[in-house]
XYZ file of C-alpha atoms in Angstrom:
755
model
C 11.291 -22.019 -2.447
C 10.222 -24.282 -5.332
C 11.648 -23.778 -8.822
C 8.756 -21.639 -10.092
C 8.836 -18.977 -7.344
C 12.625 -18.803 -7.692
C 12.304 -18.216 -11.444
C 9.597 -15.600 -10.846
C 11.791 -13.750 -8.340
C 14.763 -13.749 -10.711
C 12.599 -12.661 -13.650
C 11.092 -9.847 -11.550
C 14.542 -8.472 -10.717
C 15.799 -8.733 -14.315
C 12.908 -7.381 -16.423
C 12.035 -4.983 -17.980
C 15.448 -3.675 -16.903
C 17.837 -5.010 -14.231
C 17.291 -3.897 -10.641
C 14.468 -2.053 -8.884
C 15.569 1.607 -8.904
C 16.753 4.352 -11.245
C 17.652 8.045 -11.017
C 15.131 10.394 -12.638
C 15.823 14.110 -13.282
C 13.432 16.587 -11.698
C 14.271 19.501 -14.009
C 13.851 19.949 -17.752
C 16.964 19.569 -19.911
C 15.551 20.108 -23.372
C 17.489 23.064 -24.790
C 20.665 25.123 -24.498
C 19.154 27.412 -21.860
C 18.267 24.440 -19.626
C 21.788 23.069 -20.050
C 23.319 26.406 -19.084
C 21.177 26.505 -15.930
C 21.631 22.855 -14.955
C 25.401 22.877 -15.413
C 27.917 25.487 -16.460
C 27.658 28.414 -15.954
C 24.345 28.508 -14.039
C 25.230 25.809 -11.511
C 27.883 28.078 -10.000
C 25.244 30.295 -8.392
C 23.731 27.701 -5.996
C 27.275 26.454 -5.264
C 28.283 29.917 -4.090
C 25.109 30.269 -2.014
C 25.759 26.948 -0.273
C 29.403 27.917 0.354
C 28.119 31.033 2.161
C 25.303 29.245 4.005
C 25.466 25.407 4.187
C 21.820 25.202 5.243
C 20.791 26.527 1.827
C 21.716 23.116 0.372
C 18.151 22.196 1.359
C 16.904 24.859 -1.080
C 19.109 24.152 -4.067
C 19.832 20.400 -3.941
C 18.011 17.115 -3.284
C 19.998 16.512 -0.093
C 17.117 17.214 2.284
C 15.085 14.355 0.804
C 17.934 11.917 0.185
C 18.793 9.025 2.492
C 21.683 6.575 2.218
C 20.816 2.924 2.846
C 24.206 1.543 3.843
C 25.447 -1.964 4.632
C 28.542 -4.142 4.595
C 26.447 -7.256 3.981
C 27.402 -9.034 7.204
C 23.876 -9.884 8.423
C 21.529 -9.875 5.439
C 17.906 -10.711 6.396
C 18.239 -14.365 7.270
C 20.998 -15.000 4.705
C 23.892 -14.116 7.001
C 27.264 -12.748 5.916
C 26.876 -12.922 2.132
C 28.921 -9.810 1.438
C 28.103 -6.300 0.234
C 27.593 -7.078 -3.462
C 25.137 -9.929 -2.812
C 23.213 -7.646 -0.434
C 22.504 -5.068 -3.157
C 19.049 -6.448 -4.155
C 17.964 -6.092 -0.516
C 19.288 -2.523 -0.306
C 17.558 -1.597 -3.569
C 14.376 -3.110 -2.134
C 14.755 -0.929 0.943
C 15.102 2.063 -1.351
C 11.865 1.160 -3.113
C 10.048 0.971 0.228
C 11.420 4.361 1.292
C 10.222 5.910 -1.953
C 6.851 4.189 -2.233
C 5.770 4.584 1.381
C 7.461 7.822 2.440
C 8.430 9.689 -0.728
C 12.073 9.560 0.380
C 14.787 9.247 -2.285
C 17.541 6.716 -1.637
C 21.040 5.876 -2.803
C 21.930 2.372 -1.730
C 25.605 2.027 -0.782
C 27.258 -1.339 -0.247
C 30.656 -0.962 1.441
C 33.303 -3.673 1.329
C 34.628 -3.097 4.824
C 34.203 -5.155 8.009
C 36.466 -3.122 10.290
C 34.025 -0.998 12.349
C 36.341 2.023 12.670
C 37.110 2.111 8.953
C 33.448 1.600 8.130
C 32.533 4.576 10.344
C 35.137 6.762 8.647
C 33.847 5.857 5.180
C 30.203 6.550 6.049
C 31.002 9.767 7.914
C 32.883 11.069 4.873
C 29.689 10.647 2.802
C 27.533 12.775 5.130
C 27.567 15.942 2.938
C 25.639 14.021 0.270
C 22.701 12.964 2.422
C 19.947 14.194 4.699
C 20.019 10.943 6.695
C 21.722 7.554 7.043
C 19.843 4.250 7.368
C 22.178 1.460 8.510
C 21.033 -1.943 7.369
C 21.969 -5.616 7.823
C 25.187 -5.102 9.816
C 25.957 -7.852 12.323
C 26.003 -7.382 16.082
C 27.821 -6.223 18.130
C 29.585 -4.094 15.480
C 26.287 -2.441 14.504
C 25.942 -0.891 17.979
C 29.428 0.597 17.853
C 28.991 1.863 14.290
C 25.724 3.642 15.011
C 27.030 5.188 18.231
C 30.187 6.522 16.581
C 28.372 7.887 13.552
C 25.857 9.695 15.724
C 28.800 11.347 17.492
C 30.602 12.332 14.280
C 27.898 13.654 11.941
C 24.941 16.014 12.336
C 22.315 14.179 10.288
C 19.965 11.408 11.454
C 21.568 7.960 11.738
C 19.106 5.109 12.204
C 19.910 1.403 12.459
C 16.584 0.000 11.313
C 17.261 -3.581 12.420
C 17.430 -2.269 15.981
C 15.169 0.717 16.240
C 12.581 -0.056 13.547
C 11.821 -3.451 15.038
C 11.845 -1.979 18.535
C 9.393 0.788 17.652
C 6.857 -1.504 15.975
C 7.194 -4.142 18.693
C 6.723 -1.590 21.460
C 3.602 -0.147 19.807
C 2.105 -3.620 19.341
C 2.912 -4.731 22.894
C 1.492 -1.493 24.265
C -1.786 -2.241 22.487
C -1.591 -5.922 23.413
C -1.452 -4.915 27.068
C -4.471 -2.687 26.543
C -6.410 -5.620 25.049
C -5.269 -7.900 27.901
C -6.078 -5.185 30.471
C -2.598 -5.330 31.987
C -0.235 -2.625 33.240
C 3.220 -2.435 31.672
C 4.767 -1.614 35.029
C 3.649 -4.901 36.596
C 3.903 -7.482 33.804
C 6.720 -10.020 33.494
C 8.475 -10.511 30.161
C 10.619 -13.353 28.863
C 12.780 -12.726 25.794
C 14.371 -15.261 23.468
C 17.196 -13.570 21.603
C 19.666 -10.895 22.635
C 20.924 -9.614 19.304
C 20.574 -6.110 17.912
C 16.803 -6.260 17.530
C 16.168 -8.102 20.801
C 18.153 -5.722 23.006
C 16.702 -2.675 21.215
C 13.169 -3.970 21.827
C 13.893 -4.445 25.521
C 15.476 -0.981 25.814
C 12.413 0.593 24.226
C 9.975 -1.307 26.441
C 11.933 -0.243 29.521
C 11.694 3.329 28.227
C 7.917 2.786 27.996
C 7.669 1.696 31.643
C 8.519 -2.036 31.787
C 10.496 -2.780 34.956
C 13.972 -4.137 34.264
C 13.668 -6.516 37.224
C 10.627 -8.077 35.539
C 12.630 -9.145 32.465
C 14.377 -12.473 31.852
C 16.451 -12.831 28.674
C 17.666 -16.027 27.049
C 20.307 -16.274 24.330
C 22.219 -19.173 22.776
C 24.030 -19.738 26.103
C 20.877 -19.787 28.237
C 19.403 -17.279 30.672
C 21.402 -14.072 31.072
C 21.987 -13.944 34.813
C 24.116 -12.091 37.290
C 27.607 -13.564 37.313
C 27.499 -15.114 33.852
C 30.594 -14.351 31.743
C 30.219 -16.500 28.655
C 28.957 -14.610 25.566
C 28.346 -11.403 27.514
C 28.796 -7.766 26.468
C 27.806 -4.404 27.915
C 24.369 -4.417 26.313
C 23.494 -7.882 27.589
C 24.941 -7.128 31.000
C 22.235 -4.624 31.865
C 19.659 -7.435 31.559
C 21.587 -9.835 33.802
C 19.336 -10.567 36.783
C 19.774 -12.341 40.072
C 17.918 -15.572 39.444
C 18.256 -19.330 39.781
C 16.358 -19.855 36.518
C 18.620 -21.208 33.771
C 16.298 -22.293 30.937
C 13.698 -20.630 28.733
C 11.216 -23.314 29.732
C 11.508 -22.364 33.407
C 11.390 -18.650 32.594
C 8.009 -18.794 30.848
C 6.165 -20.093 33.929
C 3.651 -17.352 34.801
C 5.128 -14.889 32.280
C 2.796 -12.292 30.758
C 4.823 -11.628 27.608
C 7.031 -13.790 25.408
C 9.238 -11.810 23.012
C 10.942 -13.979 20.435
C 13.648 -12.440 18.270
C 15.680 -15.586 17.790
C 14.933 -18.661 15.677
C 12.292 -21.262 14.868
C 11.322 -23.821 17.500
C 12.483 -21.893 20.554
C 9.013 -21.989 22.120
C 6.861 -25.061 22.721
C 3.176 -25.617 23.351
C 3.998 -26.669 26.921
C 5.661 -23.318 27.484
C 2.570 -21.549 26.126
C 0.350 -23.511 28.532
C 2.267 -22.339 31.587
C 2.155 -18.617 30.803
C -0.149 -16.207 32.657
C -3.729 -15.384 31.688
C -4.112 -13.623 28.300
C -0.451 -14.140 27.380
C 1.117 -11.847 24.796
C 3.267 -13.968 22.483
C 5.409 -12.204 19.902
C 7.194 -14.854 17.812
C 9.101 -12.621 15.415
C 11.715 -14.952 13.909
C 11.600 -15.043 10.096
C 10.729 -16.884 7.984
C 9.637 -19.409 10.632
C 8.541 -18.015 14.023
C 9.676 -19.414 17.374
C 6.232 -21.045 17.443
C 3.465 -20.925 14.855
C 0.196 -19.149 15.742
C -1.851 -22.286 15.040
C 0.277 -24.201 17.559
C -0.405 -21.530 20.169
C -4.142 -21.640 19.479
C -4.196 -25.405 19.957
C -3.446 -24.929 23.662
C -4.593 -21.368 24.462
C -7.656 -19.484 23.247
C -6.795 -16.331 25.175
C -3.354 -15.679 23.657
C -2.576 -12.386 21.887
C -0.217 -13.206 19.045
C 2.089 -11.354 16.653
C 4.655 -12.575 14.146
C 6.976 -11.090 11.546
C 5.016 -12.691 8.710
C 2.445 -11.131 6.398
C 0.230 -14.234 6.290
C -0.816 -13.882 9.946
C -2.511 -10.989 11.773
C -0.342 -8.463 13.616
C 2.736 -8.482 11.406
C 5.603 -6.639 13.098
C 6.953 -5.029 9.944
C 9.586 -2.295 9.945
C 7.946 -0.660 6.937
C 5.404 0.720 9.426
C 8.191 2.883 10.786
C 11.327 3.756 8.837
C 9.825 5.591 5.795
C 7.692 7.782 8.032
C 10.164 8.508 10.809
C 12.653 9.671 8.166
C 9.887 11.640 6.395
C 9.213 13.620 9.575
C 12.911 13.970 10.441
C 13.872 15.229 6.968
C 10.963 17.665 6.788
C 12.174 19.525 9.879
C 15.903 19.125 9.109
C 16.483 17.036 12.237
C 20.112 16.557 13.266
C 19.350 13.169 14.812
C 16.549 10.704 15.496
C 16.287 10.803 19.271
C 14.291 8.909 21.875
C 11.537 11.518 21.892
C 10.973 11.020 18.154
C 10.922 7.228 18.530
C 8.425 7.437 21.385
C 6.256 9.791 19.321
C 6.278 7.215 16.533
C 5.238 4.462 18.966
C 2.358 6.506 20.357
C 1.167 7.452 16.863
C 1.181 3.798 15.757
C -0.644 2.739 18.897
C -3.270 5.446 18.463
C -3.786 4.648 14.767
C -4.655 1.031 15.518
C -7.187 2.165 18.106
C -8.983 4.568 15.757
C -12.740 4.135 15.691
C -13.955 2.051 12.773
C -15.155 4.234 9.887
C -14.238 7.430 11.682
C -15.239 10.297 9.355
C -11.660 11.535 9.355
C -10.333 8.130 8.319
C -9.156 8.026 4.702
C -8.925 4.241 4.742
C -11.278 2.658 2.228
C -14.247 0.712 3.515
C -14.404 -0.943 6.889
C -11.183 -0.791 8.848
C -10.188 -3.761 11.012
C -11.427 -3.581 14.593
C -8.870 -2.968 17.330
C -8.395 -6.145 19.334
C -6.340 -9.360 19.528
C -6.280 -9.722 15.722
C -5.470 -6.063 15.052
C -2.886 -4.503 17.376
C -0.972 -2.403 14.852
C -1.894 -0.744 11.547
C -1.466 -2.645 8.322
C 1.434 -1.614 6.067
C -0.825 -0.075 3.415
C -2.908 2.061 5.770
C -2.670 5.528 4.133
C -2.981 7.193 7.535
C 0.607 6.123 8.324
C 2.143 8.730 5.986
C 0.031 11.416 7.645
C 0.069 10.699 11.368
C 3.599 9.381 11.949
C 5.595 12.149 10.199
C 3.417 14.710 11.987
C 4.146 13.160 15.380
C 7.864 12.748 14.639
C 8.244 16.296 13.314
C 6.549 17.749 16.394
C 8.748 15.664 18.704
C 11.889 16.804 16.853
C 10.861 20.431 17.274
C 9.909 20.052 20.936
C 13.177 18.262 21.731
C 15.283 20.930 20.004
C 16.819 18.920 17.157
C 14.857 20.519 14.267
C 16.782 23.010 12.129
C 13.769 23.802 9.886
C 10.763 23.988 12.241
C 7.344 23.700 10.624
C 5.343 26.894 11.006
C 1.941 25.749 9.752
C 1.021 22.192 10.733
C -2.315 22.392 8.912
C -0.428 23.034 5.696
C 2.036 20.237 6.521
C -0.808 17.795 7.132
C -2.366 18.752 3.800
C 0.938 18.122 2.009
C 1.163 14.669 3.603
C -2.428 13.888 2.656
C -1.686 14.797 -0.948
C 1.339 12.516 -0.896
C -0.846 9.455 -0.234
C -2.182 9.734 -3.743
C 1.006 10.968 -5.432
C 2.797 7.818 -4.308
C 1.278 5.496 -6.912
C -0.309 3.477 -4.104
C -3.904 4.521 -4.658
C -4.994 0.893 -5.121
C -3.378 -0.381 -1.923
C -6.291 0.492 0.408
C -8.667 -1.036 -2.142
C -6.656 -4.268 -2.027
C -6.722 -4.269 1.775
C -10.502 -3.819 1.810
C -10.916 -6.498 -0.866
C -9.089 -9.012 1.325
C -11.517 -8.250 4.141
C -14.571 -8.766 1.905
C -13.553 -11.147 -0.908
C -16.308 -11.667 -3.469
C -17.131 -14.470 -5.905
C -15.877 -12.902 -9.129
C -16.677 -14.596 -12.432
C -14.288 -14.128 -15.368
C -16.044 -14.478 -18.735
C -12.762 -15.250 -20.553
C -11.489 -17.901 -18.179
C -9.161 -19.496 -20.735
C -7.258 -16.247 -21.378
C -3.582 -16.382 -20.352
C -3.535 -12.967 -18.650
C -6.699 -13.826 -16.760
C -5.085 -17.046 -15.517
C -1.904 -15.223 -14.463
C -4.054 -12.767 -12.541
C -6.120 -15.565 -10.987
C -2.992 -17.208 -9.581
C -2.157 -13.976 -7.755
C -5.798 -13.519 -6.732
C -5.853 -16.997 -5.161
C -2.481 -16.534 -3.463
C -3.512 -13.197 -1.952
C -7.121 -14.233 -1.180
C -8.358 -11.196 -3.075
C -11.484 -12.926 -4.352
C -13.034 -16.343 -4.997
C -12.567 -16.762 -8.757
C -15.083 -18.438 -11.063
C -13.710 -19.187 -14.520
C -15.933 -19.683 -17.553
C -14.113 -21.994 -19.934
C -13.232 -25.541 -20.848
C -11.425 -27.214 -17.959
C -9.114 -29.159 -20.250
C -8.036 -25.974 -22.059
C -7.553 -24.090 -18.762
C -5.272 -26.873 -17.445
C -3.287 -26.854 -20.704
C -2.933 -23.069 -20.480
C -1.749 -23.206 -16.867
C 0.884 -25.757 -17.806
C 2.005 -23.756 -20.851
C 2.304 -20.582 -18.775
C 4.232 -22.335 -16.005
C 1.494 -21.643 -13.453
C 0.492 -23.926 -10.583
C -2.418 -26.200 -11.485
C -3.067 -26.526 -7.742
C -4.825 -23.124 -7.855
C -7.779 -24.940 -9.425
C -8.508 -26.408 -5.989
C -9.626 -22.892 -5.012
C -11.281 -21.947 -8.309
C -14.713 -22.859 -9.646
C -14.823 -23.680 -13.357
C -18.082 -23.452 -15.272
C -17.907 -25.067 -18.692
C -20.442 -23.595 -21.132
C -21.247 -27.076 -22.486
C -21.523 -28.602 -19.017
C -23.096 -25.788 -17.037
C -24.870 -26.916 -13.820
C -26.968 -23.719 -13.951
C -27.840 -24.014 -17.647
C -31.627 -24.296 -17.259
C -31.814 -21.437 -14.749
C -29.654 -19.255 -16.990
C -31.732 -19.963 -20.099
C -34.981 -19.255 -18.261
C -33.635 -15.971 -16.901
C -32.279 -14.858 -20.282
C -35.473 -15.773 -22.120
C -37.444 -13.854 -19.510
C -35.304 -10.770 -20.128
C -35.177 -10.989 -23.936
C -38.258 -13.033 -24.899
C -40.223 -9.943 -25.925
C -37.234 -8.581 -27.838
C -37.144 -11.260 -30.489
C -35.104 -13.919 -28.642
C -36.663 -17.388 -28.884
C -36.032 -20.152 -26.365
C -33.689 -21.874 -28.837
C -31.742 -18.664 -29.378
C -31.571 -18.117 -25.623
C -30.073 -21.589 -25.216
C -27.532 -20.845 -27.943
C -26.496 -17.524 -26.339
C -26.036 -19.091 -22.907
C -23.789 -21.767 -24.452
C -21.754 -19.524 -26.757
C -21.675 -15.989 -25.316
C -19.540 -16.079 -22.184
C -20.415 -12.480 -21.238
C -24.088 -13.434 -21.331
C -23.386 -16.451 -19.124
C -21.286 -14.409 -16.669
C -24.012 -11.747 -16.419
C -26.650 -14.397 -15.761
C -24.532 -15.986 -13.013
C -24.373 -12.593 -11.295
C -28.097 -11.993 -11.845
C -28.956 -15.400 -10.322
C -26.671 -14.864 -7.311
C -24.198 -17.584 -8.315
C -21.514 -14.904 -8.421
C -21.183 -11.500 -6.758
C -19.336 -9.664 -9.526
C -17.923 -10.159 -13.014
C -15.095 -9.117 -15.293
C -15.129 -9.474 -19.080
C -13.865 -7.751 -22.213
C -10.521 -9.474 -22.828
C -11.813 -10.538 -26.257
C -14.142 -8.577 -28.520
C -15.851 -5.202 -28.712
C -16.471 -3.157 -25.534
C -19.963 -2.025 -26.512
C -21.048 -5.531 -27.509
C -20.076 -6.766 -24.037
C -21.806 -3.798 -22.435
C -24.984 -4.466 -24.425
C -25.163 -8.054 -23.143
C -24.627 -6.864 -19.559
C -27.268 -4.122 -19.605
C -29.763 -6.522 -21.204
C -29.511 -8.723 -18.112
C -28.385 -6.760 -15.067
C -30.308 -3.978 -13.362
C -29.081 -0.448 -12.916
C -28.674 0.985 -9.442
C -31.625 2.849 -7.950
C -32.094 6.221 -9.596
C -29.582 5.593 -12.384
C -30.742 6.087 -15.981
C -27.471 5.624 -17.861
C -24.286 3.762 -17.061
C -20.925 5.466 -17.561
C -17.247 4.529 -17.573
C -14.703 6.105 -15.246
C -10.983 5.674 -15.937
C -8.156 6.684 -13.610
C -4.435 7.176 -13.833
C -2.018 7.443 -10.913
C 0.967 9.723 -11.566
C 3.669 11.154 -9.345
C 1.694 14.402 -9.497
C -1.454 12.725 -8.194
C -4.395 10.522 -9.143
C -6.760 11.779 -11.835
C -10.153 10.440 -12.928
C -11.689 10.789 -16.412
C -15.405 10.371 -17.214
C -16.935 9.210 -19.520
C -14.230 7.402 -21.484
C -16.249 4.549 -23.039
C -20.065 4.796 -23.051
C -21.942 8.072 -23.605
C -21.273 9.728 -26.980
C -22.804 13.141 -26.358
C -24.296 13.384 -22.850
C -27.030 15.898 -22.095
C -26.916 18.383 -19.240
C -28.839 16.037 -16.927
C -26.638 13.114 -17.915
C -23.516 15.173 -17.155
C -24.893 15.949 -13.685
C -25.577 12.251 -13.062
C -22.133 11.222 -14.358
C -20.449 13.770 -12.100
C -22.270 12.515 -9.009
C -21.655 8.839 -9.808
C -17.974 9.534 -10.459
C -17.564 11.604 -7.310
C -19.055 8.815 -5.196
C -16.628 6.324 -6.694
C -13.625 8.619 -6.212
C -14.458 8.684 -2.491
C -13.987 4.895 -2.386
C -10.302 5.481 -2.974
C -10.189 7.686 0.110
C -9.845 10.743 -2.126
C -11.921 13.915 -1.881
C -13.363 14.531 -5.364
C -12.601 17.905 -6.938
C -14.551 17.954 -10.167
C -14.045 20.071 -13.270
C -16.518 20.055 -16.166
C -14.105 20.673 -19.013
C -14.657 22.740 -22.130
C -12.836 24.842 -24.713
C -14.607 27.714 -22.942
C -13.637 29.403 -19.680
C -16.657 30.637 -17.688
C -18.669 31.951 -20.616
C -15.841 32.887 -22.984
C -17.659 30.884 -25.699
C -21.375 30.530 -26.351
C -21.807 27.311 -28.350
C -24.016 24.392 -27.334
C -21.232 22.256 -25.796
C -20.059 25.117 -23.593
C -23.621 25.919 -22.551
C -24.459 22.381 -21.484
C -21.315 22.189 -19.321
C -22.162 25.538 -17.737
C -25.768 24.499 -17.111
C -24.670 21.220 -15.523
C -22.364 23.092 -13.141
C -25.182 25.463 -12.179
C -27.387 22.494 -11.252
C -24.567 20.902 -9.243
C -23.841 24.148 -7.380
C -27.523 24.569 -6.527
C -28.496 20.991 -5.641
C -25.166 19.570 -4.407
C -23.331 22.474 -2.747
C -21.168 20.082 -0.705
C -19.362 18.926 -3.876
C -16.273 20.844 -5.000
C -17.046 21.357 -8.684
C -16.321 24.046 -11.241
C -16.937 24.724 -14.928
C -17.296 25.234 -17.768
C -13.537 25.444 -17.591
C -10.458 24.809 -19.696
C -8.132 21.996 -18.598
C -5.219 24.257 -17.637
C -7.425 26.419 -15.417
C -8.834 23.251 -13.793
C -5.335 22.152 -12.810
C -3.716 25.518 -12.004
C -5.364 27.436 -9.179
C -3.468 30.671 -9.884
C -4.639 30.648 -13.495
C -8.207 29.951 -12.388
C -8.149 32.783 -9.872
C -6.978 35.100 -12.636
C -10.232 34.396 -14.468
C -12.718 34.329 -11.557
C -12.311 35.091 -7.859
C -15.197 33.042 -6.448
C -14.396 29.535 -7.678
C -16.038 26.632 -5.851
C -12.914 24.559 -6.558
C -9.803 24.710 -4.373
C -6.399 23.494 -5.508
C -6.201 21.279 -8.574
C -9.080 19.257 -9.975
C -8.778 15.472 -9.836
C -12.047 14.464 -11.547
C -12.584 15.553 -15.150
C -16.004 15.422 -16.810
C -15.904 15.807 -20.589
C -18.513 17.189 -23.002
C -18.391 14.082 -25.187
C -16.900 10.638 -25.569
C -14.280 11.707 -28.115
C -12.762 14.293 -25.767
C -12.678 11.935 -22.772
C -11.306 8.907 -24.594
C -8.647 10.822 -26.519
C -7.488 12.737 -23.426
C -7.208 9.662 -21.224
C -5.376 7.556 -23.785
C -2.903 10.332 -24.575
C -2.080 10.814 -20.887
C -1.813 7.044 -20.463
C 0.670 6.622 -23.305
C 2.718 9.769 -22.634
C 3.153 9.048 -18.920
C 4.412 6.122 -16.890
C 1.360 6.152 -14.641
C -0.629 3.207 -13.316
C -4.022 3.044 -15.029
C -7.232 1.787 -13.451
C -10.421 0.980 -15.308
C -12.566 1.511 -17.176
C -14.744 1.320 -14.052
C -18.373 0.769 -15.041
C -20.668 3.046 -13.027
C -24.392 2.775 -12.504
C -25.051 -0.969 -12.218
C -26.483 -2.622 -9.132
C -23.663 -5.186 -9.015
C -19.890 -4.730 -9.434
C -19.353 -5.444 -13.143
C -16.457 -4.234 -15.261
C -15.687 -4.493 -18.965
C -11.962 -4.376 -19.697
C -10.302 -3.719 -23.027
C -8.544 -6.494 -24.972
C -5.045 -5.154 -24.163
C -5.700 -5.142 -20.384
C -2.634 -6.240 -18.419
C -2.456 -8.679 -15.540
C -2.115 -5.703 -13.179
C -5.264 -4.124 -14.640
C -7.200 -7.379 -14.085
C -5.948 -7.520 -10.485
C -6.952 -3.901 -9.896
C -10.447 -4.459 -11.255
C -10.828 -7.655 -9.217
C -9.905 -5.736 -6.075
C -12.505 -3.110 -6.950
C -15.096 -5.859 -7.367
C -14.337 -7.291 -3.929
C -14.169 -3.872 -2.274
C -17.413 -2.571 -3.791
C -20.638 -2.788 -1.827
C -22.958 -1.942 -4.719
C -23.187 1.194 -6.777
C -24.381 4.448 -5.207
C -26.304 6.843 -7.409
């Protein structure tokens, strides 16, 4: 890594507070009564219950959702034996992935012990604390012994992710690769480079899936593993020793259908690729540099099906597709182990997910999903279907194989709880980002000299989220990049339009004068506005098709920016008024607020239109809108004008749009609490808690959103401008880099506003 990425990585881990995790209480502790319940004397009661019935620990403690990520630091992801303390950032990172992707809490434990027997004793003694154990970054062959012994000694799931996680993802991808290549697993021939923990586990899993052991040749640092070889052998390698005269990897690849690389860079050559069978499946999984790069493979074969361990190529074999979800399912049924049946269920679920029909109605993925084929063998890490389908499959397999101590009785209810988790996880923007990368747009930034915009643009370029167009003076932009410590090389992938040297100046002036000429704007004034008002220029670039979308608002008044935009850009078909939708993602869920910026006192018809526009946009996040038209009144308890207009709007929505879950006029607590709502009326059109709030006026919406934003630690999105034909968003001057990235992703993911 160069100096700048190193500094960024160190800064990331140090600020705003050291590390990546913290412990957060789940119960109130705000008065003497809370203290008496949380500790002495109240805590004695659950202690006594657990002493009588150990299984009740799942009711009274966090154990059933707590996993230990444990290592001794002897084989840390490409860094080797750096010791337990130096491994802690990796273990904390694993904890973050568990929490973000699977909702699983983690304590990371770094143990200063290399003796396998002592290590096993230490970990086994910790078992009462946890619902599961994830072993991480422990060198082979000790890792095999440690996992085996722990599985024998304790009755909670023990999972060595380096082995089984890699094996599960690899098996799912190879299974789908064979489907694409139209080959049968029972007849293909596989050559493996690498016989460590991951390599042997992958082979074991593929054999379990139907690959014939006699059709496998394995190479390690000593050459081909063959019958009679003694050097560098152990029991696990011995079962892949075959009777063969082949002694080199080069010889082994002749006519092979599959190459599985779990070794190191450079182990495969283009000549070896040439001599493989038709439609070869090449999995070069070494990190950070694969055994052979995909572009090298494509130079000599156009029929190869390729996977790597890297995120910058298609088909990344990434353990995060597995471990959060397999533990989620195992913990939810109180599994005593993670057995072969559960692993196979995970493989089949992954395989099936990748083969899902594009834009299946049941698919909660935003926009167009990738098409199953050579470039898409396994789901992407941020596919929200992973948290739904894999835990379901794993939980069912645990129950059917007899290792579940808390069987699920209602799988429809369980599925619904997993679906809700997708949006509680704070990852609501992840599908939007994935879609944006599939359909990157030309996004013009009106304040192209702004430091936060430039920080965001560096990430946008690096992640190929959009094709940025910056309005600003090139000299100033370069000076800003240098001052901020950003790479000036990003300008190779950015278009800069200088207001005083604008190649589209004449077109822009003509278009603006056409729009405003009968509203008192002379040709000279039009020229001045195009030169000096960057929001005007950005809007004109979108209008003329020089850009697909725009972002502005980092400097100045929101409504002034909005006025320039609506003077130039058309509204979507059927839309009379634009509106602003803001969202916040909390642990409790994702909630949308409309209208937070534009309409002061909307009429009944305007409220109906705002609700429909907002609901359509909520769907883009893969979320089913549940709308509440809020009021101080509950279903007619007040009779003033504001309450009446909310009630009238709901009546229109119920009559003309019966498919939409919407209720009102309703107080905020009744919108969020179903039991409270049912106590008022028994025929509500709204089920569960509302996630889309429509307010009677701008004051109520803006105040409510900003109070929730400040009082919570949620991720905010917006304001999202609704009602325009093109994706255009006006930010507020305090918008963060993350907010700019989020809005850019929305621009690239949008396909035009729907009324």
